[in-house]
């Protein structure tokens, strides 16, 4: 397998709130390999954005770092000295948010914002930076780039703004691109184009991508691996093929069953109930109260992360050798039957 570029281990972050301490992420571990797309999926509130903000060093002021490490090139980013902060975060590791305006300066022409990254971070002379910025705009699919160089963010559509943010990341020579719901605010056609762009850049530049989404459907054709998050933990992780065609965790089953546009569309099931209040995380498997497959032990004791294959792990008591065999939901059966017939 390709080399590791990022290694997140036992990462835990809480927040002080007026109601008490909220445990947003509770021991998140994963590796990111060079040139791969790792998707992190889960319902709203599961801790996806907190995970990505922790990597970027962008946690809110009321956050409490509870422990864990984020290794990048032999350095623990959680212990990074101030002077190295901007060399890595926002540069080698760049992030794209749902709202591109949050990373663009509204009063500076877009081309100049790209050129500034080249001048200040890469030390490029001004004229060369302008030329290169225009090339980068073209490479992310902005036509008439030489004219549009001088335009302001408000003169661009949402999809085009997202392309500019991506061009800035490229100007920073990013190795890791963290995309946090980058297409959620865009309509479906534009969404597809942005996904295509991210995919192409990944291949052309051997970028490593963390792609965060609440929608498994979005990553079906682009993720190499998928981590499924629930209540601040990764409950299942595996290759895309393993998560789609051989899922083991009932929460992953529920996510798959609630996906429209799959073979399973006739059996579309919303996930019943709501995620837990993380000020009072439930005992045992946090998904148990919503899980019709829950065993008695799920309400008492947290399941270990069972190994399914070298690339596939899931935290569910159903994988215990003595667990009863259960009938998986219809949607999952349909997917399992497709396995082997589907070429990636
Ligand atoms: N600054 C904050 N203060 C208090 N709670 C927060 C803060 N940021 C995030 N949270 C809480 O942390 C949990 C995880 O949030 P988040 O990572 O944003 O979820 P998502 O998976 O939707 O991206 C949620 O319960 C959220 O309400
Ligand atoms: Mg989020």
Short mmCIF file of C-alpha atoms and ligand atoms in Angstrom, two decimals:
data_model
loop_
_atom_site.label_atom_id
_atom_site.label_comp_id
_atom_site.label_asym_id
_atom_site.label_seq_id
_atom_site.Cartn_x
_atom_site.Cartn_y
_atom_site.Cartn_z
CA UNK A 1 0.00 0.00 0.00
CA UNK A 2 1.10 3.57 -0.72
CA UNK A 3 2.99 5.40 1.99
CA UNK A 4 1.25 7.13 4.86
CA UNK A 5 1.14 10.88 4.61
CA UNK A 6 -1.02 11.53 7.68
CA UNK A 7 -1.59 9.42 10.76
CA UNK A 8 -4.34 10.40 13.18
CA UNK A 9 -4.32 8.49 16.43
CA UNK A 10 -6.79 8.48 19.34
CA UNK A 11 -7.74 12.06 18.66
CA UNK A 12 -10.20 13.43 21.19
CA UNK A 13 -11.70 16.92 21.33
CA UNK A 14 -14.40 18.31 23.62
CA UNK A 15 -16.12 21.67 23.86
CA UNK A 16 -17.09 23.74 26.85
CA UNK A 17 -20.76 24.62 26.52
CA UNK A 18 -23.19 26.27 28.90
CA UNK A 19 -24.78 22.86 29.53
CA UNK A 20 -21.55 21.01 30.24
CA UNK A 21 -18.65 19.40 28.41
CA UNK A 22 -19.61 18.11 24.98
CA UNK A 23 -17.49 15.18 23.75
CA UNK A 24 -17.31 15.92 20.03
CA UNK A 25 -14.73 13.34 18.99
CA UNK A 26 -13.81 10.45 21.24
CA UNK A 27 -10.70 8.70 20.02
CA UNK A 28 -10.56 8.97 16.24
CA UNK A 29 -7.80 7.03 14.45
CA UNK A 30 -7.08 6.68 10.75
CA UNK A 31 -4.24 6.83 8.25
CA UNK A 32 -4.23 8.74 5.00
CA UNK A 33 -2.05 7.39 2.20
CA UNK A 34 -0.38 9.41 -0.50
CA UNK A 35 -2.61 9.76 -3.56
CA UNK A 36 -5.75 8.32 -2.00
CA UNK A 37 -9.18 9.72 -1.26
CA UNK A 38 -10.46 8.83 2.18
CA UNK A 39 -14.10 9.75 2.69
CA UNK A 40 -15.44 10.42 6.17
CA UNK A 41 -19.21 9.96 6.25
CA UNK A 42 -21.79 10.24 8.99
CA UNK A 43 -24.88 12.17 9.99
CA UNK A 44 -24.73 15.79 10.98
CA UNK A 45 -23.10 16.19 14.39
CA UNK A 46 -21.03 12.99 14.24
CA UNK A 47 -17.74 14.88 14.50
CA UNK A 48 -16.57 15.08 10.90
CA UNK A 49 -15.88 18.81 10.84
CA UNK A 50 -14.29 18.79 14.28
CA UNK A 51 -11.92 16.06 13.05
CA UNK A 52 -10.94 18.13 10.00
CA UNK A 53 -10.64 21.37 11.97
CA UNK A 54 -8.42 19.63 14.50
CA UNK A 55 -6.09 18.60 11.67
CA UNK A 56 -6.10 22.18 10.37
CA UNK A 57 -5.62 23.70 13.82
CA UNK A 58 -8.85 25.62 13.37
CA UNK A 59 -10.80 24.56 16.45
CA UNK A 60 -13.07 27.08 18.12
CA UNK A 61 -11.95 28.92 21.24
CA UNK A 62 -14.10 26.80 23.54
CA UNK A 63 -12.47 23.55 22.40
CA UNK A 64 -10.57 21.29 24.75
CA UNK A 65 -7.86 19.09 23.26
CA UNK A 66 -8.30 15.85 25.20
CA UNK A 67 -5.46 13.90 23.60
CA UNK A 68 -4.21 12.03 20.60
CA UNK A 69 -1.76 12.81 17.84
CA UNK A 70 -1.78 13.91 14.20
CA UNK A 71 1.49 12.87 12.57
CA UNK A 72 2.54 14.57 9.35
CA UNK A 73 6.08 14.10 8.03
CA UNK A 74 7.39 12.98 11.38
CA UNK A 75 5.77 15.88 13.25
CA UNK A 76 2.85 15.85 15.61
CA UNK A 77 0.62 18.69 14.41
CA UNK A 78 -1.00 18.93 17.84
CA UNK A 79 2.41 19.97 19.22
CA UNK A 80 3.47 22.18 16.34
CA UNK A 81 5.55 25.26 17.23
CA UNK A 82 3.87 28.52 16.20
CA UNK A 83 6.45 29.38 13.51
CA UNK A 84 5.74 26.17 11.59
CA UNK A 85 1.99 26.50 11.78
CA UNK A 86 1.42 28.38 8.51
CA UNK A 87 4.07 26.46 6.66
CA UNK A 88 1.92 23.37 7.00
CA UNK A 89 -1.65 24.36 7.77
CA UNK A 90 -3.31 26.24 4.98
CA UNK A 91 -0.37 25.30 2.74
CA UNK A 92 0.78 21.69 2.59
CA UNK A 93 -2.51 20.78 4.19
CA UNK A 94 -5.31 22.89 2.74
CA UNK A 95 -9.01 22.84 3.36
CA UNK A 96 -12.08 23.51 1.27
CA UNK A 97 -15.27 24.38 3.09
CA UNK A 98 -18.94 24.14 2.14
CA UNK A 99 -19.02 27.92 1.75
CA UNK A 100 -16.14 29.09 -0.47
CA UNK A 101 -16.72 32.69 0.63
CA UNK A 102 -15.42 31.76 4.07
CA UNK A 103 -11.95 31.26 2.58
CA UNK A 104 -12.00 34.07 0.00
CA UNK A 105 -11.37 37.75 0.65
CA UNK A 106 -14.41 39.59 -0.77
CA UNK A 107 -12.50 42.79 -1.56
CA UNK A 108 -9.48 41.34 -3.40
CA UNK A 109 -9.71 40.17 -7.04
CA UNK A 110 -9.61 36.37 -7.20
CA UNK A 111 -6.55 36.17 -9.41
CA UNK A 112 -4.63 38.31 -6.97
CA UNK A 113 -5.60 36.00 -4.11
CA UNK A 114 -4.11 33.08 -6.00
CA UNK A 115 -1.02 35.09 -6.96
CA UNK A 116 -0.51 36.19 -3.36
CA UNK A 117 -0.17 32.60 -2.27
CA UNK A 118 2.54 32.15 -4.92
CA UNK A 119 4.33 35.36 -3.92
CA UNK A 120 4.19 35.10 -0.14
CA UNK A 121 4.35 31.37 0.35
CA UNK A 122 6.38 30.26 -2.66
CA UNK A 123 8.50 33.42 -3.05
CA UNK A 124 7.61 33.83 -6.71
CA UNK A 125 8.27 37.18 -8.46
CA UNK A 126 5.10 39.21 -9.07
CA UNK A 127 4.84 38.96 -12.86
CA UNK A 128 5.53 35.26 -12.85
CA UNK A 129 2.96 34.76 -10.08
CA UNK A 130 0.29 36.45 -12.18
CA UNK A 131 1.04 34.24 -15.15
CA UNK A 132 1.05 31.15 -13.00
CA UNK A 133 -2.20 32.18 -11.27
CA UNK A 134 -3.91 32.44 -14.65
CA UNK A 135 -2.62 28.99 -15.55
CA UNK A 136 -3.95 27.63 -12.27
CA UNK A 137 -7.35 29.22 -12.93
CA UNK A 138 -7.39 27.48 -16.30
CA UNK A 139 -6.32 24.20 -14.79
CA UNK A 140 -9.30 24.22 -12.41
CA UNK A 141 -11.66 24.91 -15.30
CA UNK A 142 -12.17 28.67 -15.26
CA UNK A 143 -12.51 29.89 -18.83
CA UNK A 144 -11.33 33.37 -19.90
CA UNK A 145 -8.98 33.20 -16.96
CA UNK A 146 -6.91 36.20 -18.04
CA UNK A 147 -10.04 38.39 -17.99
CA UNK A 148 -11.52 36.86 -14.89
CA UNK A 149 -8.23 37.30 -12.98
CA UNK A 150 -9.26 40.84 -11.99
CA UNK A 151 -12.82 40.00 -10.98
CA UNK A 152 -14.05 39.81 -7.39
CA UNK A 153 -15.49 36.73 -5.67
CA UNK A 154 -19.07 38.07 -5.86
CA UNK A 155 -18.80 38.03 -9.67
CA UNK A 156 -18.44 34.24 -9.63
CA UNK A 157 -21.03 31.51 -9.12
CA UNK A 158 -20.79 29.16 -6.13
CA UNK A 159 -19.20 26.41 -8.20
CA UNK A 160 -16.66 28.79 -9.76
CA UNK A 161 -15.77 30.16 -6.31
CA UNK A 162 -15.11 26.63 -5.14
CA UNK A 163 -12.77 26.21 -8.12
CA UNK A 164 -10.90 29.36 -7.08
CA UNK A 165 -10.48 28.05 -3.54
CA UNK A 166 -9.06 24.86 -5.06
CA UNK A 167 -6.69 26.94 -7.24
CA UNK A 168 -5.45 28.70 -4.08
CA UNK A 169 -4.75 25.33 -2.48
CA UNK A 170 -2.79 24.33 -5.58
CA UNK A 171 -0.88 27.62 -5.47
CA UNK A 172 0.08 26.69 -1.93
CA UNK A 173 1.41 23.41 -3.26
CA UNK A 174 -0.98 21.46 -1.07
CA UNK A 175 -0.24 17.76 -0.60
CA UNK A 176 -3.34 17.08 1.43
CA UNK A 177 -6.70 18.55 0.56
CA UNK A 178 -9.41 18.35 3.18
CA UNK A 179 -12.81 18.87 1.58
CA UNK A 180 -15.57 19.44 4.13
CA UNK A 181 -18.91 19.06 2.33
CA UNK A 182 -17.51 21.08 -0.60
CA UNK A 183 -20.48 20.40 -2.85
CA UNK A 184 -23.36 20.35 -0.37
CA UNK A 185 -24.48 23.89 -1.26
CA UNK A 186 -24.21 23.33 -5.02
CA UNK A 187 -26.81 21.97 -7.40
CA UNK A 188 -26.35 18.44 -8.65
CA UNK A 189 -24.76 19.22 -12.03
CA UNK A 190 -22.21 21.62 -10.57
CA UNK A 191 -21.61 19.20 -7.71
CA UNK A 192 -20.63 16.52 -10.24
CA UNK A 193 -18.24 18.89 -11.98
CA UNK A 194 -16.47 19.82 -8.76
CA UNK A 195 -16.14 16.16 -7.78
CA UNK A 196 -14.69 15.45 -11.21
CA UNK A 197 -12.21 18.29 -10.79
CA UNK A 198 -11.09 17.04 -7.36
CA UNK A 199 -10.71 13.54 -8.80
CA UNK A 200 -8.66 14.76 -11.73
CA UNK A 201 -6.34 16.85 -9.56
CA UNK A 202 -5.87 13.92 -7.22
CA UNK A 203 -4.65 11.80 -10.13
CA UNK A 204 -2.59 14.51 -11.83
CA UNK A 205 -0.85 15.69 -8.67
CA UNK A 206 -0.99 12.59 -6.53
CA UNK A 207 -2.91 14.60 -3.93
CA UNK A 208 -4.19 12.96 -0.80
CA UNK A 209 -7.78 13.85 -0.09
CA UNK A 210 -9.97 13.68 2.96
CA UNK A 211 -13.50 14.07 1.66
CA UNK A 212 -16.13 14.77 4.28
CA UNK A 213 -19.80 14.32 3.53
CA UNK A 214 -23.07 13.32 5.18
CA UNK A 215 -24.04 11.69 1.87
CA UNK A 216 -22.57 8.29 1.06
CA UNK A 217 -23.90 8.63 -2.48
CA UNK A 218 -21.52 11.50 -3.19
CA UNK A 219 -18.42 9.41 -2.53
CA UNK A 220 -19.53 6.17 -4.18
CA UNK A 221 -17.44 6.81 -7.26
CA UNK A 222 -14.58 8.78 -5.83
CA UNK A 223 -13.41 7.39 -2.48
CA UNK A 224 -10.72 4.75 -2.25
CA UNK A 225 -11.58 4.15 1.38
CA UNK A 226 -14.48 5.19 3.57
CA UNK A 227 -14.59 5.85 7.32
CA UNK A 228 -18.06 5.88 8.86
CA UNK A 229 -18.43 8.12 11.90
CA UNK A 230 -21.05 8.01 14.59
CA UNK A 231 -21.18 9.98 17.84
CA UNK A 232 -17.54 11.05 17.69
CA UNK A 233 -16.04 7.70 16.71
CA UNK A 234 -15.17 5.80 13.56
CA UNK A 235 -17.46 2.79 13.75
CA UNK A 236 -16.39 1.21 10.47
CA UNK A 237 -13.58 1.78 8.00
CA UNK A 238 -12.72 -0.05 4.82
CA UNK A 239 -12.20 0.23 1.09
CA UNK A 240 -15.14 1.67 -0.82
CA UNK A 241 -15.89 -1.80 -2.09
CA UNK A 242 -15.93 -3.23 1.46
CA UNK A 243 -18.16 -0.46 2.81
CA UNK A 244 -20.65 -0.63 -0.06
CA UNK A 245 -20.75 -4.33 -0.74
CA UNK A 246 -19.77 -5.97 2.54
CA UNK A 247 -20.67 -3.54 5.33
CA UNK A 248 -20.64 -4.92 8.87
CA UNK A 249 -21.88 -2.19 11.19
CA UNK A 250 -25.65 -1.71 11.58
CA UNK A 251 -25.08 2.05 11.35
CA UNK A 252 -23.43 1.61 7.94
CA UNK A 253 -26.39 -0.59 6.98
CA UNK A 254 -28.72 2.21 8.02
CA UNK A 255 -26.77 4.79 6.03
CA UNK A 256 -26.81 2.58 2.94
CA UNK A 257 -30.52 1.85 3.35
CA UNK A 258 -31.26 5.56 3.54
CA UNK A 259 -29.41 6.30 0.31
CA UNK A 260 -31.53 7.30 -2.64
CA UNK A 261 -30.55 6.37 -6.22
CA UNK A 262 -29.10 3.02 -5.29
CA UNK A 263 -30.46 -0.29 -6.42
CA UNK A 264 -32.15 -0.07 -3.05
CA UNK A 265 -34.25 2.97 -3.86
CA UNK A 266 -37.45 0.98 -3.47
CA UNK A 267 -36.47 0.26 0.10
CA UNK A 268 -35.42 3.75 1.11
CA UNK A 269 -35.48 3.88 4.90
CA UNK A 270 -34.77 6.96 6.95
CA UNK A 271 -32.63 6.23 10.00
CA UNK A 272 -35.03 6.24 12.96
CA UNK A 273 -34.36 8.39 16.02
CA UNK A 274 -31.71 11.03 16.47
CA UNK A 275 -28.00 10.99 17.33
CA UNK A 276 -27.19 11.15 21.05
CA UNK A 277 -26.52 14.29 23.03
CA UNK A 278 -22.75 14.20 23.34
CA UNK A 279 -22.78 15.98 26.68
CA UNK A 280 -24.11 12.65 27.96
CA UNK A 281 -22.74 10.03 25.54
CA UNK A 282 -24.58 6.73 25.99
CA UNK A 283 -22.94 3.76 27.62
CA UNK A 284 -21.88 0.92 25.32
CA UNK A 285 -22.41 1.25 21.57
CA UNK A 286 -23.71 4.79 21.05
CA UNK A 287 -25.89 3.60 18.15
CA UNK A 288 -27.67 0.94 20.24
CA UNK A 289 -30.82 2.96 21.07
CA UNK A 290 -31.51 3.42 17.32
CA UNK A 291 -30.32 -0.02 16.27
CA UNK A 292 -32.90 -2.74 15.72
CA UNK A 293 -30.07 -5.28 15.68
CA UNK A 294 -28.75 -4.19 19.08
CA UNK A 295 -27.80 -6.97 21.50
CA UNK A 296 -28.09 -6.66 25.29
CA UNK A 297 -24.35 -6.12 25.56
CA UNK A 298 -24.57 -3.10 23.20
CA UNK A 299 -26.27 -1.13 25.96
CA UNK A 300 -23.58 -2.02 28.49
CA UNK A 301 -20.19 -2.29 26.87
CA UNK A 302 -18.54 -0.63 23.97
CA UNK A 303 -17.63 -3.05 21.17
CA UNK A 304 -13.98 -3.40 20.17
CA UNK A 305 -12.89 -2.60 16.63
CA UNK A 306 -12.98 -6.03 14.98
CA UNK A 307 -10.73 -6.78 12.05
CA UNK A 308 -12.63 -8.00 9.01
CA UNK A 309 -9.72 -7.81 6.55
CA UNK A 310 -6.38 -6.03 6.38
CA UNK A 311 -8.24 -2.93 5.22
CA UNK A 312 -11.63 -3.40 6.88
CA UNK A 313 -12.52 -2.86 10.56
CA UNK A 314 -15.85 -2.45 12.31
CA UNK A 315 -16.85 -1.79 15.91
CA UNK A 316 -19.94 -3.93 16.43
CA UNK A 317 -20.68 -6.80 18.78
CA UNK A 318 -22.29 -8.57 15.83
CA UNK A 319 -18.76 -9.52 14.79
CA UNK A 320 -18.13 -11.35 18.06
CA UNK A 321 -17.79 -15.09 17.31
CA UNK A 322 -20.71 -15.89 19.65
CA UNK A 323 -23.02 -13.20 18.29
CA UNK A 324 -26.28 -14.37 16.71
CA UNK A 325 -26.39 -14.32 12.94
CA UNK A 326 -28.75 -11.58 11.81
CA UNK A 327 -30.56 -10.90 8.58
CA UNK A 328 -29.17 -7.72 7.02
CA UNK A 329 -31.55 -5.08 5.61
CA UNK A 330 -32.89 -5.60 2.11
CA UNK A 331 -30.84 -2.72 0.67
CA UNK A 332 -27.63 -4.31 1.94
CA UNK A 333 -28.62 -7.70 0.52
CA UNK A 334 -29.09 -6.09 -2.88
CA UNK A 335 -25.64 -4.54 -2.64
CA UNK A 336 -24.05 -7.78 -1.48
CA UNK A 337 -25.54 -9.58 -4.45
CA UNK A 338 -23.99 -6.95 -6.73
CA UNK A 339 -20.55 -7.49 -5.30
CA UNK A 340 -18.20 -9.05 -7.77
CA UNK A 341 -20.35 -7.96 -10.67
CA UNK A 342 -19.35 -4.35 -10.12
CA UNK A 343 -16.09 -3.13 -11.59
CA UNK A 344 -14.47 -0.12 -9.92
N1 LIG B 1 -17.56 25.34 18.94
C1 LIG B 1 -18.36 24.38 19.38
N2 LIG B 1 -18.93 24.47 20.61
C2 LIG B 1 -19.72 23.50 21.08
N3 LIG B 1 -20.01 22.37 20.42
C3 LIG B 1 -19.49 22.22 19.19
C4 LIG B 1 -18.63 23.22 18.60
N4 LIG B 1 -18.26 22.80 17.37
C5 LIG B 1 -18.85 21.58 17.19
N5 LIG B 1 -19.58 21.24 18.28
C6 LIG B 1 -20.35 19.98 18.48
O1 LIG B 1 -19.47 18.90 18.21
C7 LIG B 1 -20.21 17.83 17.62
C8 LIG B 1 -19.55 17.46 16.30
O2 LIG B 1 -19.73 18.55 15.40
P1 LIG B 1 -19.23 18.54 13.90
O3 LIG B 1 -17.87 17.94 13.82
O4 LIG B 1 -19.41 19.91 13.38
O5 LIG B 1 -20.28 17.54 13.21
P2 LIG B 1 -20.41 17.17 11.66
O6 LIG B 1 -20.18 15.70 11.60
O7 LIG B 1 -21.80 17.53 11.30
O8 LIG B 1 -19.38 17.96 10.89
C9 LIG B 1 -21.63 18.33 17.48
O9 LIG B 1 -22.36 17.85 18.60
C10 LIG B 1 -21.49 19.83 17.52
O10 LIG B 1 -22.66 20.43 18.02
MG1 LIG B 2 -19.68 19.39 9.39
#
